[in-house]
PDB file of C-alpha atoms in Angstrom:
ATOM      1  CA  MET N  15      22.588   7.575   5.798  1.00  0.00           C
ATOM      2  CA  CYS N  16      19.887   6.333   8.165  1.00  0.00           C
ATOM      3  CA  SER N  17      20.458   5.886  11.848  1.00  0.00           C
ATOM      4  CA  GLY N  18      18.362   4.634  14.738  1.00  0.00           C
ATOM      5  CA  ARG N  19      15.417   2.263  14.734  1.00  0.00           C
ATOM      6  CA  ILE N  20      12.935   2.784  11.930  1.00  0.00           C
ATOM      7  CA  THR N  21       9.273   2.041  12.562  1.00  0.00           C
ATOM      8  CA  LEU N  22       6.659   2.527   9.873  1.00  0.00           C
ATOM      9  CA  ALA N  23       2.894   2.417   9.513  1.00  0.00           C
ATOM     10  CA  ALA N  24       0.975  -0.239   7.593  1.00  0.00           C
ATOM     11  CA  VAL N  25       1.917  -0.771   3.954  1.00  0.00           C
ATOM     12  CA  SER N  26       4.059   2.344   3.942  1.00  0.00           C
ATOM     13  CA  SER N  27       7.583   3.063   2.773  1.00  0.00           C
ATOM     14  CA  MET N  28      10.533   5.206   3.725  1.00  0.00           C
ATOM     15  CA  VAL N  29      13.507   6.292   1.658  1.00  0.00           C
ATOM     16  CA  CYS N  30      16.719   6.462   3.668  1.00  0.00           C
ATOM     17  CA  SER N  31      18.656   8.608   1.201  1.00  0.00           C
ATOM     18  CA  VAL N  32      17.930  10.653  -1.894  1.00  0.00           C
ATOM     19  CA  VAL N  33      16.992   8.448  -4.820  1.00  0.00           C
ATOM     20  CA  HIS N  34      19.507   8.803  -7.652  1.00  0.00           C
ATOM     21  CA  GLY N  35      19.071   5.628  -9.648  1.00  0.00           C
ATOM     22  CA  GLN N  36      19.636   2.551  -7.514  1.00  0.00           C
ATOM     23  CA  VAL N  37      16.680   1.595  -5.352  1.00  0.00           C
ATOM     24  CA  PHE N  38      17.136  -1.161  -2.767  1.00  0.00           C
ATOM     25  CA  THR N  39      13.762  -2.344  -1.430  1.00  0.00           C
ATOM     26  CA  ILE N  40      13.049  -4.653   1.512  1.00  0.00           C
ATOM     27  CA  TRP N  41       9.438  -5.573   2.128  1.00  0.00           C
ATOM     28  CA  THR N  42       7.326  -8.040   4.096  1.00  0.00           C
ATOM     29  CA  GLU N  43       4.848 -10.594   2.810  1.00  0.00           C
ATOM     30  CA  ALA N  44       2.194 -12.069   5.101  1.00  0.00           C
ATOM     31  CA  PRO N  45      -1.289 -13.568   4.766  1.00  0.00           C
ATOM     32  CA  ALA N  46      -4.235 -11.166   4.700  1.00  0.00           C
ATOM     33  CA  THR N  47      -5.968 -12.900   7.630  1.00  0.00           C
ATOM     34  CA  VAL N  48      -5.302 -15.290  10.501  1.00  0.00           C
ATOM     35  CA  GLU N  49      -7.825 -16.798  12.920  1.00  0.00           C
ATOM     36  CA  GLN N  50      -7.741 -15.998  16.626  1.00  0.00           C
ATOM     37  CA  GLY N  51      -5.017 -18.018  18.342  1.00  0.00           C
ATOM     38  CA  GLY N  52      -3.505 -18.990  14.982  1.00  0.00           C
ATOM     39  CA  THR N  53       0.085 -18.986  13.731  1.00  0.00           C
ATOM     40  CA  TYR N  54       1.207 -17.470  10.433  1.00  0.00           C
ATOM     41  CA  THR N  55       4.459 -16.758   8.592  1.00  0.00           C
ATOM     42  CA  VAL N  56       5.981 -13.338   7.894  1.00  0.00           C
ATOM     43  CA  GLU N  57       8.536 -13.278   5.051  1.00  0.00           C
ATOM     44  CA  PHE N  58      11.124 -10.556   4.356  1.00  0.00           C
ATOM     45  CA  TRP N  59      12.054 -10.047   0.704  1.00  0.00           C
ATOM     46  CA  ALA N  60      14.533  -7.809  -1.120  1.00  0.00           C
ATOM     47  CA  LYS N  61      15.120  -6.560  -4.636  1.00  0.00           C
ATOM     48  CA  ILE N  62      17.505  -4.135  -6.328  1.00  0.00           C
ATOM     49  CA  GLU N  63      16.606  -1.919  -9.268  1.00  0.00           C
ATOM     50  CA  GLY N  64      18.946   0.120 -11.439  1.00  0.00           C
ATOM     51  CA  LEU N  65      22.450  -0.233 -12.877  1.00  0.00           C
ATOM     52  CA  PRO N  66      25.014  -1.594 -12.219  1.00  0.00           C
ATOM     53  CA  PHE N  67      22.790  -4.492 -11.065  1.00  0.00           C
ATOM     54  CA  ILE N  68      22.453  -6.753 -14.115  1.00  0.00           C
ATOM     55  CA  GLN N  69      20.160  -9.754 -14.006  1.00  0.00           C
ATOM     56  CA  GLY N  70      22.184 -12.921 -14.554  1.00  0.00           C
ATOM     57  CA  GLN N  71      25.480 -11.213 -13.723  1.00  0.00           C
ATOM     58  CA  SER N  72      24.912  -9.645 -10.297  1.00  0.00           C
ATOM     59  CA  ALA N  73      23.845 -11.162  -6.970  1.00  0.00           C
ATOM     60  CA  ILE N  74      22.574  -9.897  -3.647  1.00  0.00           C
ATOM     61  CA  ALA N  75      25.447 -10.158  -1.170  1.00  0.00           C
ATOM     62  CA  GLY N  76      23.960  -9.624   2.265  1.00  0.00           C
ATOM     63  CA  PHE N  77      21.642  -7.733   4.590  1.00  0.00           C
ATOM     64  CA  GLY N  78      21.338  -6.462   8.140  1.00  0.00           C
ATOM     65  CA  ILE N  79      17.902  -5.397   9.431  1.00  0.00           C
ATOM     66  CA  GLY N  80      15.230  -6.169  11.998  1.00  0.00           C
ATOM     67  CA  GLY N  81      11.577  -7.165  11.714  1.00  0.00           C
ATOM     68  CA  PHE N  82       9.203  -5.015  13.768  1.00  0.00           C
ATOM     69  CA  ALA N  83       5.527  -5.143  14.652  1.00  0.00           C
ATOM     70  CA  THR N  84       4.848  -1.488  13.879  1.00  0.00           C
ATOM     71  CA  ASP N  85       1.112  -1.801  14.551  1.00  0.00           C
ATOM     72  CA  GLY N  86      -0.992  -4.267  16.541  1.00  0.00           C
ATOM     73  CA  ARG N  87       1.845  -5.389  18.817  1.00  0.00           C
ATOM     74  CA  GLU N  88      -0.647  -6.265  21.548  1.00  0.00           C
ATOM     75  CA  ARG N  89      -2.164  -8.948  19.289  1.00  0.00           C
ATOM     76  CA  VAL N  90       1.101 -10.929  19.050  1.00  0.00           C
ATOM     77  CA  VAL N  91       1.566 -13.662  21.656  1.00  0.00           C
ATOM     78  CA  THR N  92       4.819 -15.238  20.373  1.00  0.00           C
ATOM     79  CA  ASN N  93       7.454 -14.535  17.760  1.00  0.00           C
ATOM     80  CA  HIS N  94       9.013 -17.943  17.066  1.00  0.00           C
ATOM     81  CA  GLY N  95      12.367 -16.655  15.775  1.00  0.00           C
ATOM     82  CA  THR N  96      14.268 -16.392  12.511  1.00  0.00           C
ATOM     83  CA  VAL N  97      14.448 -19.033   9.776  1.00  0.00           C
ATOM     84  CA  PHE N  98      16.788 -18.545   6.777  1.00  0.00           C
ATOM     85  CA  PRO N  99      16.567 -19.841   3.199  1.00  0.00           C
ATOM     86  CA  ASN N 100      19.400 -22.003   1.850  1.00  0.00           C
ATOM     87  CA  TRP N 101      21.252 -19.198   0.049  1.00  0.00           C
ATOM     88  CA  VAL N 102      22.145 -17.454   3.339  1.00  0.00           C
ATOM     89  CA  GLY N 103      25.508 -19.044   4.034  1.00  0.00           C
ATOM     90  CA  PHE N 104      26.572 -16.893   6.980  1.00  0.00           C
ATOM     91  CA  ARG N 105      23.933 -15.650   9.376  1.00  0.00           C
ATOM     92  CA  THR N 106      23.002 -13.970  12.649  1.00  0.00           C
ATOM     93  CA  TYR N 107      19.581 -15.012  13.923  1.00  0.00           C
ATOM     94  CA  GLY N 108      19.012 -11.830  15.875  1.00  0.00           C
ATOM     95  CA  THR N 109      17.238 -11.411  19.193  1.00  0.00           C
ATOM     96  CA  VAL N 110      13.537 -11.981  19.777  1.00  0.00           C
ATOM     97  CA  ASP N 111      12.212  -8.977  21.712  1.00  0.00           C
ATOM     98  CA  GLY N 112       8.486  -9.395  22.323  1.00  0.00           C
ATOM     99  CA  PRO N 113       6.846  -9.437  18.865  1.00  0.00           C
ATOM    100  CA  ASP N 114      10.042  -8.184  17.164  1.00  0.00           C
ATOM    101  CA  VAL N 115      13.295  -9.735  15.981  1.00  0.00           C
ATOM    102  CA  ILE N 116      16.248  -7.344  16.254  1.00  0.00           C
ATOM    103  CA  GLY N 117      19.622  -7.495  14.512  1.00  0.00           C
ATOM    104  CA  VAL N 118      19.052 -10.153  11.855  1.00  0.00           C
ATOM    105  CA  SER N 119      21.846 -10.430   9.268  1.00  0.00           C
ATOM    106  CA  GLY N 120      23.100 -12.823   6.633  1.00  0.00           C
ATOM    107  CA  GLY N 121      24.642 -13.168   3.220  1.00  0.00           C
ATOM    108  CA  GLN N 122      26.584 -15.220   0.712  1.00  0.00           C
ATOM    109  CA  LEU N 123      30.098 -15.132  -0.694  1.00  0.00           C
ATOM    110  CA  ALA N 124      30.835 -14.253  -4.298  1.00  0.00           C
ATOM    111  CA  ASN N 125      32.080 -16.967  -6.652  1.00  0.00           C
ATOM    112  CA  LEU N 126      35.739 -16.245  -5.906  1.00  0.00           C
ATOM    113  CA  PHE N 127      38.979 -18.083  -6.674  1.00  0.00           C
ATOM    114  CA  GLY N 128      37.595 -19.973  -9.658  1.00  0.00           C
ATOM    115  CA  ALA N 129      35.106 -21.873  -7.539  1.00  0.00           C
ATOM    116  CA  PRO N 130      32.131 -23.439  -9.310  1.00  0.00           C
ATOM    117  CA  PRO N 131      29.257 -20.927  -9.474  1.00  0.00           C
ATOM    118  CA  TRP N 132      26.997 -21.511  -6.498  1.00  0.00           C
ATOM    119  CA  ALA N 133      25.762 -18.065  -5.433  1.00  0.00           C
ATOM    120  CA  ASP N 134      22.006 -17.539  -5.692  1.00  0.00           C
ATOM    121  CA  GLN N 135      21.460 -14.703  -8.191  1.00  0.00           C
ATOM    122  CA  SER N 136      17.701 -14.373  -7.652  1.00  0.00           C
ATOM    123  CA  ASN N 137      16.330 -10.833  -7.639  1.00  0.00           C
ATOM    124  CA  PRO N 138      13.918 -10.513  -5.818  1.00  0.00           C
ATOM    125  CA  ILE N 139      15.111 -12.906  -3.132  1.00  0.00           C
ATOM    126  CA  MET N 140      13.759 -13.918   0.287  1.00  0.00           C
ATOM    127  CA  LEU N 141      16.022 -12.855   3.163  1.00  0.00           C
ATOM    128  CA  PHE N 142      14.414 -14.629   6.124  1.00  0.00           C
ATOM    129  CA  GLN N 143      11.101 -15.424   7.760  1.00  0.00           C
ATOM    130  CA  PHE N 144       9.551 -16.078  11.152  1.00  0.00           C
ATOM    131  CA  ASP N 145       6.293 -17.507  12.481  1.00  0.00           C
ATOM    132  CA  VAL N 146       3.985 -15.429  14.648  1.00  0.00           C
ATOM    133  CA  THR N 147       1.235 -16.678  16.976  1.00  0.00           C
ATOM    134  CA  VAL N 148      -1.590 -14.271  17.774  1.00  0.00           C
ATOM    135  CA  GLY N 149      -4.088 -14.156  20.616  1.00  0.00           C
ATOM    136  CA  ASP N 150      -7.811 -13.436  20.680  1.00  0.00           C
ATOM    137  CA  ILE N 151      -7.756  -9.652  20.141  1.00  0.00           C
ATOM    138  CA  LEU N 152      -9.268  -8.847  16.760  1.00  0.00           C
ATOM    139  CA  GLY N 153      -7.625  -6.355  14.383  1.00  0.00           C
ATOM    140  CA  GLY N 154      -4.511  -5.808  12.319  1.00  0.00           C
ATOM    141  CA  VAL N 155      -0.865  -6.718  12.914  1.00  0.00           C
ATOM    142  CA  THR N 156       1.644  -4.903  10.696  1.00  0.00           C
ATOM    143  CA  TYR N 157       5.227  -6.109  10.311  1.00  0.00           C
ATOM    144  CA  THR N 158       7.802  -3.815   8.725  1.00  0.00           C
ATOM    145  CA  PRO N 159      11.577  -4.125   8.089  1.00  0.00           C
ATOM    146  CA  GLY N 160      13.719  -1.504   9.779  1.00  0.00           C
ATOM    147  CA  ASP N 161      16.800  -0.564  11.793  1.00  0.00           C
ATOM    148  CA  PRO N 162      19.456  -1.212   9.115  1.00  0.00           C
ATOM    149  CA  HIS N 163      22.897  -2.283  10.313  1.00  0.00           C
ATOM    150  CA  PRO N 164      25.417   0.603  10.543  1.00  0.00           C
ATOM    151  CA  LEU N 165      27.509  -1.130   7.853  1.00  0.00           C
ATOM    152  CA  GLY N 166      24.482  -1.303   5.557  1.00  0.00           C
ATOM    153  CA  GLY N 167      20.987  -2.661   5.286  1.00  0.00           C
ATOM    154  CA  LEU N 168      21.320  -4.418   1.912  1.00  0.00           C
ATOM    155  CA  SER N 169      24.224  -5.015  -0.492  1.00  0.00           C
ATOM    156  CA  PHE N 170      24.978  -6.695  -3.814  1.00  0.00           C
ATOM    157  CA  TYR N 171      27.847  -7.843  -5.998  1.00  0.00           C
ATOM    158  CA  PRO N 172      27.741  -6.071  -9.398  1.00  0.00           C
ATOM    159  CA  HIS N 173      29.519  -9.153 -10.728  1.00  0.00           C
ATOM    160  CA  VAL N 174      28.984 -12.447  -8.933  1.00  0.00           C
ATOM    161  CA  ASN N 175      32.606 -13.500  -9.593  1.00  0.00           C
ATOM    162  CA  ASP N 176      34.008 -10.388  -7.899  1.00  0.00           C
ATOM    163  CA  GLY N 177      34.019  -9.655  -4.166  1.00  0.00           C
ATOM    164  CA  PHE N 178      33.343  -5.923  -4.644  1.00  0.00           C
ATOM    165  CA  SER N 179      29.909  -4.905  -3.327  1.00  0.00           C
ATOM    166  CA  ILE N 180      27.631  -1.849  -3.285  1.00  0.00           C
ATOM    167  CA  VAL N 181      25.832  -1.139  -0.026  1.00  0.00           C
ATOM    168  CA  ALA N 182      22.643   0.794   0.748  1.00  0.00           C
ATOM    169  CA  PRO N 183      22.089   3.265   2.222  1.00  0.00           C
ATOM    170  CA  ASN N 184      25.818   3.829   2.861  1.00  0.00           C
ATOM    171  CA  ASN N 185      27.110   4.257  -0.704  1.00  0.00           C
ATOM    172  CA  PRO N 186      26.310   7.467  -2.623  1.00  0.00           C
ATOM    173  CA  GLY N 187      23.533   7.088  -5.164  1.00  0.00           C
ATOM    174  CA  THR N 188      21.736   4.321  -3.260  1.00  0.00           C
ATOM    175  CA  SER N 189      18.392   4.446  -1.491  1.00  0.00           C
ATOM    176  CA  LEU N 190      16.852   1.927   0.879  1.00  0.00           C
ATOM    177  CA  VAL N 191      13.059   1.543   0.991  1.00  0.00           C
ATOM    178  CA  PHE N 192      11.083  -0.398   3.607  1.00  0.00           C
ATOM    179  CA  VAL N 193       7.519  -1.625   3.038  1.00  0.00           C
ATOM    180  CA  GLY N 194       5.269  -3.319   5.596  1.00  0.00           C
ATOM    181  CA  ALA N 195       2.377  -5.789   5.346  1.00  0.00           C
ATOM    182  CA  THR N 196      -0.714  -6.199   7.533  1.00  0.00           C
ATOM    183  CA  THR N 197      -2.465  -9.378   8.687  1.00  0.00           C
ATOM    184  CA  ASN N 198      -5.934  -9.119  10.241  1.00  0.00           C
ATOM    185  CA  VAL N 199      -6.879 -11.322  13.186  1.00  0.00           C
ATOM    186  CA  ILE N 200     -10.402 -12.623  12.555  1.00  0.00           C
ATOM    187  CA  PRO N 201     -12.815 -14.786  14.604  1.00  0.00           C
ATOM    188  CA  GLY N 202     -12.126 -18.517  14.459  1.00  0.00           C
ATOM    189  CA  PRO N 203     -14.738 -21.169  13.629  1.00  0.00           C
ATOM    190  CA  GLY N 204     -15.540 -21.643  17.326  1.00  0.00           C
ATOM    191  CA  ALA N 205     -16.339 -17.962  17.778  1.00  0.00           C
ATOM    192  CA  VAL N 206     -18.551 -17.986  14.685  1.00  0.00           C
ATOM    193  CA  SER N 207     -20.418 -21.048  15.992  1.00  0.00           C
ATOM    194  CA  VAL N 208     -21.033 -19.341  19.335  1.00  0.00           C
ATOM    195  CA  LEU N 209     -22.399 -16.244  17.599  1.00  0.00           C
ATOM    196  CA  LEU N 210     -24.697 -18.336  15.398  1.00  0.00           C
ATOM    197  CA  LEU N 211     -25.915 -20.314  18.409  1.00  0.00           C
ATOM    198  CA  ALA N 212     -26.567 -17.133  20.367  1.00  0.00           C
ATOM    199  CA  GLY N 213     -28.497 -15.695  17.450  1.00  0.00           C
ATOM    200  CA  LEU N 214     -30.570 -18.855  17.053  1.00  0.00           C
ATOM    201  CA  THR N 215     -31.302 -18.963  20.799  1.00  0.00           C
ATOM    202  CA  GLY N 216     -32.427 -15.352  20.757  1.00  0.00           C
ATOM    203  CA  PHE N 217     -34.678 -16.019  17.763  1.00  0.00           C
ATOM    204  CA  ARG N 218     -36.331 -18.972  19.526  1.00  0.00           C
ATOM    205  CA  ARG N 219     -36.932 -16.899  22.658  1.00  0.00           C
ATOM    206  CA  LYS N 220     -38.656 -14.218  20.629  1.00  0.00           C
ATOM    207  CA  ARG N 221     -40.954 -16.837  19.119  1.00  0.00           C
TER     208      ARG N 221
END
């Protein structure tokens, strides 16, 4: 079982317990580039592989993690806070701490008590997202999931009509993997225009 905050390098992964057959993966998706001073979206996704998760019968139940700038923190000006997709019925937005968001959690109830089926059974599924505004410093910004909740980082219902759930990395035979994504801050159109103008001016002076 993992404990403490987990921070990882760019596009890397970490297994929180010995892999026996059920792999729970949480990863980030973000654009490859953003212009200086621009704003972009970081998405956190999850998937579960291995029995007893059965596509069409099972459903992801909930999650508890944070989103951390594990590289390039100095390039982030503002983290605009957590936004959830519709399937997350109960939620904790977490706390914005500089470029990070700490203690984000959410989930959905199983289809209990003969209720009409409404749970989202997508696998993979998006957990949450946030927008990030960067400054003028060029280079990479890597966001990585981490710091799973003590009660579990990711869980699922083996049968969507049953409230029983399996939780990683707490339950034996489960492993929780985190994968980060990097966005590179590149010069904006204004900076490119200045460079071109400077080059043209220098060329004219030489002539």
